[in-house]
Amino acid sequence: MKILLIGGTGTIGTAVAEKLEEEHEVIIASRTSGDYQVDISSVENIEQMYKDIENIDAVISTQGASHFGNLRNLTPELNDVAINSKLKAQVNLVLIGQHYVNDGGSFTLTSGIMMDDPIRKGSTAAMANGAIASFTKSAAIELERNIRINNVSPSVLEESWDK
Amino acid sequence: MKILLIGGTGTIGTAVAEKLEEEHEVIIASRTSGDYQVDISSVENIEQMYKDIENIDAVISTQGASHFGNLRNLTPELNDVAINSKLKAQVNLVLIGQHYVNDGGSFTLTSGIMMDDPIRKGSTAAMANGAIASFTKSAAIELERNIRINNVSPSVLEESWDK
């Protein structure tokens, strides 16, 4: 399979890339490094990426930043980080990508455990994760050409344990 | 109680206002009518509203628009309607309002059944609803001064049945 991995240089992304490269062609897209540079906060950048990288079987997104801090100090501006980076960017990868990926292709988005099992300081991440999960569930019944969509909700990573 | 009802001129809001006014002081805030005019897509407008309307015991939001249409035709721009109107505006009511409402006050946000039970054409609404539900769950464990938060997820309304 030809797999486009967005955020393939992050903590999860690196591990995912390592595993997938054993059996698949993996194109790592990232803001500043990887095989292809893309700013997925830009709708135009996403569209251009899908035009440049043809014949994609699977899109995996392991990216998305969130502010982490007390609700008391969470401002609309800080909350926008998760909305723009984690929520909109991932949803836009699907909205635009549905017109480009191969028949029977797939999208895999990343949410996170905080939406179901909240922790202090995590409300903005929980918000974005809940949005991704609900969007995924709903988009799954509408995607055409046998395209599939899933979201993965990781808990604490083996790679992040020491932090 | 003194209740601030945002979206009190809409379908749900009108019904909620009618019921609550039997026993409470209800201030209806809406974009163009009601007791107080506010554009809750504006952070500055929300802040000013909380300064103008003092001594609030409960904030109820029954507002939020979403595009309704096939996923195939859902663009990032159309998806922004739900993000801005339903998601950000409601979350910002809490982020800003947590510093203004009375001790033991409450926030009640509106999500919707589509996040759990998806229907065709509803993926952008589902996304926003899921975000509201997850934010509510997470914010609940952090709000101070005994402030509470809940979200209501209505199914088809008696008032909307004919549509």
mmCIF file of C-alpha atoms in Angstrom:
data_model
loop_
_atom_site.group_PDB
_atom_site.id
_atom_site.type_symbol
_atom_site.label_atom_id
_atom_site.label_comp_id
_atom_site.label_asym_id
_atom_site.label_seq_id
_atom_site.Cartn_x
_atom_site.Cartn_y
_atom_site.Cartn_z
ATOM 1 C CA MET A 1 0.000 0.000 0.000
ATOM 2 C CA LYS A 2 1.014 3.583 -0.506
ATOM 3 C CA ILE A 3 0.555 5.327 2.813
ATOM 4 C CA LEU A 4 0.653 9.052 3.487
ATOM 5 C CA LEU A 5 1.647 9.601 7.101
ATOM 6 C CA ILE A 6 1.013 13.104 8.396
ATOM 7 C CA GLY A 7 2.958 13.934 11.513
ATOM 8 C CA GLY A 8 5.354 11.088 10.821
ATOM 9 C CA THR A 9 8.191 12.832 12.607
ATOM 10 C CA GLY A 10 6.433 13.107 15.990
ATOM 11 C CA THR A 11 6.492 10.648 18.876
ATOM 12 C CA ILE A 12 3.676 8.433 17.637
ATOM 13 C CA GLY A 13 4.439 9.088 13.991
ATOM 14 C CA THR A 14 8.012 7.848 14.196
ATOM 15 C CA ALA A 15 6.917 4.581 15.781
ATOM 16 C CA VAL A 16 4.109 4.139 13.253
ATOM 17 C CA ALA A 17 6.419 4.858 10.322
ATOM 18 C CA GLU A 18 9.002 2.353 11.526
ATOM 19 C CA LYS A 19 6.434 -0.416 11.713
ATOM 20 C CA LEU A 20 4.650 0.366 8.443
ATOM 21 C CA GLU A 21 7.807 0.734 6.392
ATOM 22 C CA GLU A 22 8.477 -2.959 6.852
ATOM 23 C CA GLU A 23 5.689 -3.758 4.420
ATOM 24 C CA HIS A 24 4.462 -0.580 2.760
ATOM 25 C CA GLU A 25 5.535 2.481 0.852
ATOM 26 C CA VAL A 26 5.311 5.266 3.451
ATOM 27 C CA ILE A 27 5.454 8.940 2.575
ATOM 28 C CA ILE A 28 6.083 11.030 5.640
ATOM 29 C CA ALA A 29 4.588 14.493 5.509
ATOM 30 C CA SER A 30 5.446 17.027 8.131
ATOM 31 C CA ARG A 31 5.654 20.753 8.554
ATOM 32 C CA THR A 32 9.413 21.080 8.349
ATOM 33 C CA SER A 33 10.931 17.678 7.638
ATOM 34 C CA GLY A 34 10.016 14.257 6.241
ATOM 35 C CA ASP A 35 9.503 13.407 2.562
ATOM 36 C CA TYR A 36 6.982 16.156 1.906
ATOM 37 C CA GLN A 37 6.519 19.502 3.651
ATOM 38 C CA VAL A 38 2.963 20.532 4.372
ATOM 39 C CA ASP A 39 1.210 22.926 6.716
ATOM 40 C CA ILE A 40 -2.107 21.176 7.256
ATOM 41 C CA SER A 41 -3.565 24.216 8.974
ATOM 42 C CA SER A 42 -3.799 25.533 5.409
ATOM 43 C CA VAL A 43 -6.611 24.233 3.230
ATOM 44 C CA GLU A 44 -4.622 25.193 0.121
ATOM 45 C CA ASN A 45 -1.560 23.272 1.360
ATOM 46 C CA ILE A 46 -3.642 20.130 1.924
ATOM 47 C CA GLU A 47 -5.215 20.360 -1.528
ATOM 48 C CA GLN A 48 -1.786 20.796 -3.115
ATOM 49 C CA MET A 49 -0.395 17.813 -1.205
ATOM 50 C CA TYR A 50 -3.122 15.538 -2.551
ATOM 51 C CA LYS A 51 -2.403 16.783 -6.063
ATOM 52 C CA ASP A 52 1.344 16.218 -5.661
ATOM 53 C CA ILE A 53 1.187 12.772 -4.039
ATOM 54 C CA GLU A 54 -0.953 10.616 -6.289
ATOM 55 C CA ASN A 55 -2.361 7.151 -5.850
ATOM 56 C CA ILE A 56 -2.709 7.145 -2.048
ATOM 57 C CA ASP A 57 -4.241 4.064 -0.407
ATOM 58 C CA ALA A 58 -4.193 5.236 3.174
ATOM 59 C CA VAL A 59 -3.868 8.523 5.017
ATOM 60 C CA ILE A 60 -2.755 8.359 8.637
ATOM 61 C CA SER A 61 -2.665 11.462 10.802
ATOM 62 C CA THR A 62 -0.748 11.328 14.056
ATOM 63 C CA GLN A 63 -0.472 15.057 14.466
ATOM 64 C CA GLY A 64 -2.213 17.772 16.401
ATOM 65 C CA ALA A 65 -1.124 20.066 19.201
ATOM 66 C CA SER A 66 -3.167 21.152 22.217
ATOM 67 C CA HIS A 67 -2.530 23.563 25.020
ATOM 68 C CA PHE A 68 -2.230 21.736 28.315
ATOM 69 C CA GLY A 69 -3.171 23.733 31.390
ATOM 70 C CA ASN A 70 -5.718 24.571 34.058
ATOM 71 C CA LEU A 71 -9.240 25.409 32.904
ATOM 72 C CA ARG A 72 -9.041 28.561 35.027
ATOM 73 C CA ASN A 73 -6.306 29.911 32.769
ATOM 74 C CA LEU A 74 -7.659 28.533 29.498
ATOM 75 C CA THR A 75 -8.496 31.447 27.227
ATOM 76 C CA PRO A 76 -10.348 31.350 23.894
ATOM 77 C CA GLU A 77 -7.000 32.028 22.221
ATOM 78 C CA LEU A 78 -5.238 29.090 23.908
ATOM 79 C CA ASN A 79 -8.236 26.896 23.113
ATOM 80 C CA ASP A 80 -7.841 27.770 19.433
ATOM 81 C CA VAL A 81 -4.568 25.817 19.318
ATOM 82 C CA ALA A 82 -6.425 22.503 19.605
ATOM 83 C CA ILE A 83 -9.256 23.670 17.364
ATOM 84 C CA ASN A 84 -6.906 24.650 14.576
ATOM 85 C CA SER A 85 -4.186 22.059 14.915
ATOM 86 C CA LYS A 86 -5.889 18.935 16.165
ATOM 87 C CA LEU A 87 -9.490 19.366 15.091
ATOM 88 C CA LYS A 88 -9.762 21.388 11.883
ATOM 89 C CA ALA A 89 -6.531 20.158 10.344
ATOM 90 C CA GLN A 90 -7.440 16.484 10.772
ATOM 91 C CA VAL A 91 -11.037 16.935 9.605
ATOM 92 C CA ASN A 92 -9.849 18.916 6.591
ATOM 93 C CA LEU A 93 -7.485 16.074 5.654
ATOM 94 C CA VAL A 94 -10.615 13.952 5.243
ATOM 95 C CA LEU A 95 -12.922 16.551 3.680
ATOM 96 C CA ILE A 96 -10.396 17.298 0.957
ATOM 97 C CA GLY A 97 -8.810 13.855 0.785
ATOM 98 C CA GLN A 98 -12.106 12.033 0.163
ATOM 99 C CA HIS A 99 -11.898 13.315 -3.402
ATOM 100 C CA TYR A 100 -8.318 12.097 -3.971
ATOM 101 C CA VAL A 101 -7.558 8.783 -2.241
ATOM 102 C CA ASN A 102 -7.919 5.499 -4.107
ATOM 103 C CA ASP A 103 -11.118 3.445 -4.098
ATOM 104 C CA GLY A 104 -11.251 1.430 -0.889
ATOM 105 C CA GLY A 105 -8.726 3.758 0.701
ATOM 106 C CA SER A 106 -8.679 4.668 4.353
ATOM 107 C CA PHE A 107 -8.241 7.543 6.761
ATOM 108 C CA THR A 108 -6.918 7.038 10.265
ATOM 109 C CA LEU A 109 -7.117 10.016 12.610
ATOM 110 C CA THR A 110 -5.753 10.385 16.113
ATOM 111 C CA SER A 111 -7.859 11.490 19.056
ATOM 112 C CA GLY A 112 -6.861 10.546 22.613
ATOM 113 C CA ILE A 113 -7.988 8.988 25.818
ATOM 114 C CA MET A 114 -8.813 12.316 27.478
ATOM 115 C CA MET A 115 -12.180 12.596 25.760
ATOM 116 C CA ASP A 116 -13.510 9.562 27.637
ATOM 117 C CA ASP A 117 -11.436 9.682 30.757
ATOM 118 C CA PRO A 118 -10.856 13.338 31.541
ATOM 119 C CA ILE A 119 -7.860 14.590 33.450
ATOM 120 C CA ARG A 120 -7.185 18.002 34.957
ATOM 121 C CA LYS A 121 -5.587 20.454 32.502
ATOM 122 C CA GLY A 122 -6.837 18.446 29.533
ATOM 123 C CA SER A 123 -10.172 20.061 28.673
ATOM 124 C CA THR A 124 -9.072 21.655 25.404
ATOM 125 C CA ALA A 125 -7.526 18.384 24.194
ATOM 126 C CA ALA A 126 -10.645 16.498 25.295
ATOM 127 C CA MET A 127 -12.771 18.891 23.252
ATOM 128 C CA ALA A 128 -10.745 18.300 20.086
ATOM 129 C CA ASN A 129 -10.587 14.545 20.663
ATOM 130 C CA GLY A 130 -14.348 14.315 21.137
ATOM 131 C CA ALA A 131 -14.854 16.224 17.918
ATOM 132 C CA ILE A 132 -12.573 13.867 15.987
ATOM 133 C CA ALA A 133 -14.267 10.778 17.398
ATOM 134 C CA SER A 134 -17.780 12.003 16.599
ATOM 135 C CA PHE A 135 -16.819 13.236 13.157
ATOM 136 C CA THR A 136 -15.210 9.879 12.377
ATOM 137 C CA LYS A 137 -18.267 7.925 13.455
ATOM 138 C CA SER A 138 -20.527 10.096 11.346
ATOM 139 C CA ALA A 139 -18.291 10.369 8.270
ATOM 140 C CA ALA A 140 -17.919 6.573 8.234
ATOM 141 C CA ILE A 141 -21.509 6.125 7.100
ATOM 142 C CA GLU A 142 -21.170 8.571 4.236
ATOM 143 C CA LEU A 143 -17.764 8.062 2.638
ATOM 144 C CA GLU A 144 -18.105 6.773 -0.912
ATOM 145 C CA ARG A 145 -16.078 4.361 -3.092
ATOM 146 C CA ASN A 146 -15.600 2.010 -0.120
ATOM 147 C CA ILE A 147 -13.359 4.506 1.615
ATOM 148 C CA ARG A 148 -13.072 3.812 5.337
ATOM 149 C CA ILE A 149 -12.310 6.023 8.318
ATOM 150 C CA ASN A 150 -11.194 5.238 11.845
ATOM 151 C CA ASN A 151 -9.761 7.092 14.760
ATOM 152 C CA VAL A 152 -7.218 5.812 17.214
ATOM 153 C CA SER A 153 -7.374 7.007 20.780
ATOM 154 C CA PRO A 154 -4.003 6.425 22.403
ATOM 155 C CA SER A 155 -3.399 6.364 26.131
ATOM 156 C CA VAL A 156 0.029 7.216 27.548
ATOM 157 C CA LEU A 157 2.672 6.098 25.054
ATOM 158 C CA GLU A 158 5.533 3.797 25.870
ATOM 159 C CA GLU A 159 7.660 6.433 24.154
ATOM 160 C CA SER A 160 6.271 9.251 26.350
ATOM 161 C CA TRP A 161 6.321 7.447 29.660
ATOM 162 C CA ASP A 162 9.487 9.135 30.908
ATOM 163 C CA LYS A 163 8.044 12.615 30.304
ATOM 164 C CA MET B 1 -32.329 32.281 40.216
ATOM 165 C CA LYS B 2 -31.070 34.747 37.668
ATOM 166 C CA ILE B 3 -30.652 32.869 34.406
ATOM 167 C CA LEU B 4 -28.902 34.066 31.283
ATOM 168 C CA LEU B 5 -30.378 32.244 28.301
ATOM 169 C CA ILE B 6 -28.328 32.486 25.118
ATOM 170 C CA GLY B 7 -30.287 31.668 22.018
ATOM 171 C CA GLY B 8 -33.548 32.215 23.851
ATOM 172 C CA THR B 9 -35.355 33.221 20.690
ATOM 173 C CA GLY B 10 -34.702 29.960 18.806
ATOM 174 C CA THR B 11 -36.863 26.835 18.725
ATOM 175 C CA ILE B 12 -35.467 25.236 21.870
ATOM 176 C CA GLY B 13 -34.743 28.560 23.534
ATOM 177 C CA THR B 14 -38.321 29.801 23.311
ATOM 178 C CA ALA B 15 -39.636 26.634 24.958
ATOM 179 C CA VAL B 16 -36.949 26.749 27.648
ATOM 180 C CA ALA B 17 -37.613 30.424 28.370
ATOM 181 C CA GLU B 18 -41.357 29.865 28.712
ATOM 182 C CA LYS B 19 -40.844 27.128 31.282
ATOM 183 C CA LEU B 20 -38.117 28.865 33.289
ATOM 184 C CA GLU B 21 -39.884 32.207 33.463
ATOM 185 C CA GLU B 22 -42.550 30.620 35.662
ATOM 186 C CA GLU B 23 -40.073 30.532 38.543
ATOM 187 C CA HIS B 24 -36.939 32.444 37.645
ATOM 188 C CA GLU B 25 -35.641 35.736 36.359
ATOM 189 C CA VAL B 26 -34.665 34.964 32.761
ATOM 190 C CA ILE B 27 -32.556 37.271 30.635
ATOM 191 C CA ILE B 28 -32.761 36.316 27.002
ATOM 192 C CA ALA B 29 -29.654 37.102 24.993
ATOM 193 C CA SER B 30 -29.674 36.778 21.262
ATOM 194 C CA ARG B 31 -27.950 38.217 18.252
ATOM 195 C CA THR B 32 -30.712 40.526 17.129
ATOM 196 C CA SER B 33 -33.568 40.381 19.627
ATOM 197 C CA GLY B 34 -34.330 39.417 23.229
ATOM 198 C CA ASP B 35 -33.374 41.414 26.336
ATOM 199 C CA TYR B 36 -29.706 41.720 25.458
ATOM 200 C CA GLN B 37 -27.999 41.673 22.066
ATOM 201 C CA VAL B 38 -24.793 39.689 21.816
ATOM 202 C CA ASP B 39 -22.741 38.093 19.086
ATOM 203 C CA ILE B 40 -21.183 35.159 20.890
ATOM 204 C CA SER B 41 -18.840 34.462 17.996
ATOM 205 C CA SER B 42 -16.993 37.472 19.389
ATOM 206 C CA VAL B 43 -14.855 36.964 22.495
ATOM 207 C CA GLU B 44 -15.095 40.700 23.241
ATOM 208 C CA ASN B 45 -18.892 40.607 23.009
ATOM 209 C CA ILE B 46 -19.079 37.700 25.464
ATOM 210 C CA GLU B 47 -16.766 39.458 27.929
ATOM 211 C CA GLN B 48 -18.839 42.643 27.712
ATOM 212 C CA MET B 49 -22.068 40.695 28.253
ATOM 213 C CA TYR B 50 -20.768 39.195 31.490
ATOM 214 C CA LYS B 51 -19.726 42.672 32.638
ATOM 215 C CA ASP B 52 -23.124 44.158 31.778
ATOM 216 C CA ILE B 53 -25.298 41.390 33.254
ATOM 217 C CA GLU B 54 -24.149 40.920 36.822
ATOM 218 C CA ASN B 55 -25.005 38.317 39.425
ATOM 219 C CA ILE B 56 -25.756 35.404 37.095
ATOM 220 C CA ASP B 57 -26.641 32.049 38.686
ATOM 221 C CA ALA B 58 -27.016 30.014 35.522
ATOM 222 C CA VAL B 59 -25.998 30.296 31.896
ATOM 223 C CA ILE B 60 -27.939 28.232 29.395
ATOM 224 C CA SER B 61 -26.930 28.060 25.763
ATOM 225 C CA THR B 62 -29.403 26.689 23.255
ATOM 226 C CA GLN B 63 -27.750 28.176 20.235
ATOM 227 C CA GLY B 64 -25.403 27.048 17.507
ATOM 228 C CA ALA B 65 -25.776 26.611 13.778
ATOM 229 C CA SER B 66 -24.375 23.838 11.619
ATOM 230 C CA HIS B 67 -24.340 23.208 7.925
ATOM 231 C CA PHE B 68 -26.463 20.202 7.040
ATOM 232 C CA GLY B 69 -25.479 18.344 3.896
ATOM 233 C CA ASN B 70 -23.695 15.417 2.297
ATOM 234 C CA LEU B 71 -20.129 14.710 3.367
ATOM 235 C CA ARG B 72 -19.173 14.663 -0.313
ATOM 236 C CA ASN B 73 -20.023 18.358 -0.575
ATOM 237 C CA LEU B 74 -18.794 19.368 2.875
ATOM 238 C CA THR B 75 -15.936 21.838 2.449
ATOM 239 C CA PRO B 76 -13.605 23.181 5.154
ATOM 240 C CA GLU B 77 -15.466 26.498 4.836
ATOM 241 C CA LEU B 78 -18.905 24.952 5.403
ATOM 242 C CA ASN B 79 -17.473 22.933 8.298
ATOM 243 C CA ASP B 80 -16.316 26.182 9.910
ATOM 244 C CA VAL B 81 -19.955 27.186 10.510
ATOM 245 C CA ALA B 82 -20.349 24.519 13.198
ATOM 246 C CA ILE B 83 -16.857 25.111 14.570
ATOM 247 C CA ASN B 84 -17.440 28.811 15.017
ATOM 248 C CA SER B 85 -21.104 28.907 15.934
ATOM 249 C CA LYS B 86 -21.763 25.719 17.838
ATOM 250 C CA LEU B 87 -18.377 24.742 19.178
ATOM 251 C CA LYS B 88 -16.200 27.779 19.847
ATOM 252 C CA ALA B 89 -19.019 30.102 20.844
ATOM 253 C CA GLN B 90 -20.398 27.703 23.466
ATOM 254 C CA VAL B 91 -16.976 26.791 24.861
ATOM 255 C CA ASN B 92 -16.034 30.466 25.047
ATOM 256 C CA LEU B 93 -19.213 31.171 27.048
ATOM 257 C CA VAL B 94 -17.738 28.858 29.687
ATOM 258 C CA LEU B 95 -14.077 29.871 29.431
ATOM 259 C CA ILE B 96 -14.959 33.525 29.954
ATOM 260 C CA GLY B 97 -18.030 33.008 32.126
ATOM 261 C CA GLN B 98 -16.216 30.874 34.714
ATOM 262 C CA HIS B 99 -14.728 34.123 36.011
ATOM 263 C CA TYR B 100 -18.093 35.930 36.268
ATOM 264 C CA VAL B 101 -20.954 33.646 37.352
ATOM 265 C CA ASN B 102 -21.952 33.367 41.001
ATOM 266 C CA ASP B 103 -20.506 30.745 43.345
ATOM 267 C CA GLY B 104 -22.347 27.474 42.779
ATOM 268 C CA GLY B 105 -23.522 28.711 39.404
ATOM 269 C CA SER B 106 -24.065 26.503 36.405
ATOM 270 C CA PHE B 107 -23.511 26.254 32.677
ATOM 271 C CA THR B 108 -25.784 24.223 30.436
ATOM 272 C CA LEU B 109 -24.648 23.727 26.851
ATOM 273 C CA THR B 110 -26.482 22.103 23.972
ATOM 274 C CA SER B 111 -25.003 19.334 21.874
ATOM 275 C CA GLY B 112 -27.265 16.913 20.011
ATOM 276 C CA ILE B 113 -28.071 13.311 19.399
ATOM 277 C CA MET B 114 -26.077 13.119 16.154
ATOM 278 C CA MET B 115 -22.782 12.658 17.956
ATOM 279 C CA ASP B 116 -23.866 9.273 19.314
ATOM 280 C CA ASP B 117 -26.289 8.200 16.644
ATOM 281 C CA PRO B 118 -24.992 9.553 13.354
ATOM 282 C CA ILE B 119 -27.224 10.343 10.421
ATOM 283 C CA ARG B 120 -26.314 11.110 6.837
ATOM 284 C CA LYS B 121 -25.617 14.807 6.203
ATOM 285 C CA GLY B 122 -24.897 15.398 9.890
ATOM 286 C CA SER B 123 -21.134 14.916 10.185
ATOM 287 C CA THR B 124 -20.251 18.552 10.826
ATOM 288 C CA ALA B 125 -22.929 18.835 13.532
ATOM 289 C CA ALA B 126 -21.757 15.531 15.026
ATOM 290 C CA MET B 127 -18.213 16.893 15.185
ATOM 291 C CA ALA B 128 -19.295 20.005 17.095
ATOM 292 C CA ASN B 129 -21.603 18.035 19.379
ATOM 293 C CA GLY B 130 -18.865 15.567 20.242
ATOM 294 C CA ALA B 131 -16.555 18.435 21.073
ATOM 295 C CA ILE B 132 -19.134 20.031 23.386
ATOM 296 C CA ALA B 133 -19.825 16.753 25.171
ATOM 297 C CA SER B 134 -16.148 15.961 25.744
ATOM 298 C CA PHE B 135 -15.311 19.500 26.810
ATOM 299 C CA THR B 136 -18.203 19.461 29.289
ATOM 300 C CA LYS B 137 -17.108 16.185 30.824
ATOM 301 C CA SER B 138 -13.566 17.429 31.234
ATOM 302 C CA ALA B 139 -14.374 20.962 32.399
ATOM 303 C CA ALA B 140 -16.707 19.532 35.048
ATOM 304 C CA ILE B 141 -13.765 18.219 37.063
ATOM 305 C CA GLU B 142 -11.961 21.552 37.052
ATOM 306 C CA LEU B 143 -14.519 24.312 37.508
ATOM 307 C CA GLU B 144 -13.991 26.121 40.804
ATOM 308 C CA ARG B 145 -16.317 27.761 43.377
ATOM 309 C CA ASN B 146 -18.766 24.823 43.045
ATOM 310 C CA ILE B 147 -19.670 25.870 39.540
ATOM 311 C CA ARG B 148 -21.285 23.046 37.571
ATOM 312 C CA ILE B 149 -21.501 22.280 33.882
ATOM 313 C CA ASN B 150 -23.769 20.005 31.879
ATOM 314 C CA ASN B 151 -24.683 19.487 28.307
ATOM 315 C CA VAL B 152 -28.069 18.528 26.958
ATOM 316 C CA SER B 153 -28.272 16.390 23.853
ATOM 317 C CA PRO B 154 -31.724 16.787 22.345
ATOM 318 C CA SER B 155 -33.237 14.400 19.858
ATOM 319 C CA VAL B 156 -35.898 15.629 17.401
ATOM 320 C CA LEU B 157 -37.927 18.354 19.091
ATOM 321 C CA GLU B 158 -41.673 18.296 19.454
ATOM 322 C CA GLU B 159 -41.487 21.821 18.086
ATOM 323 C CA SER B 160 -39.460 20.735 15.027
ATOM 324 C CA TRP B 161 -41.380 17.593 14.188
ATOM 325 C CA ASP B 162 -43.345 19.161 11.340
ATOM 326 C CA LYS B 163 -40.150 20.301 9.601
#
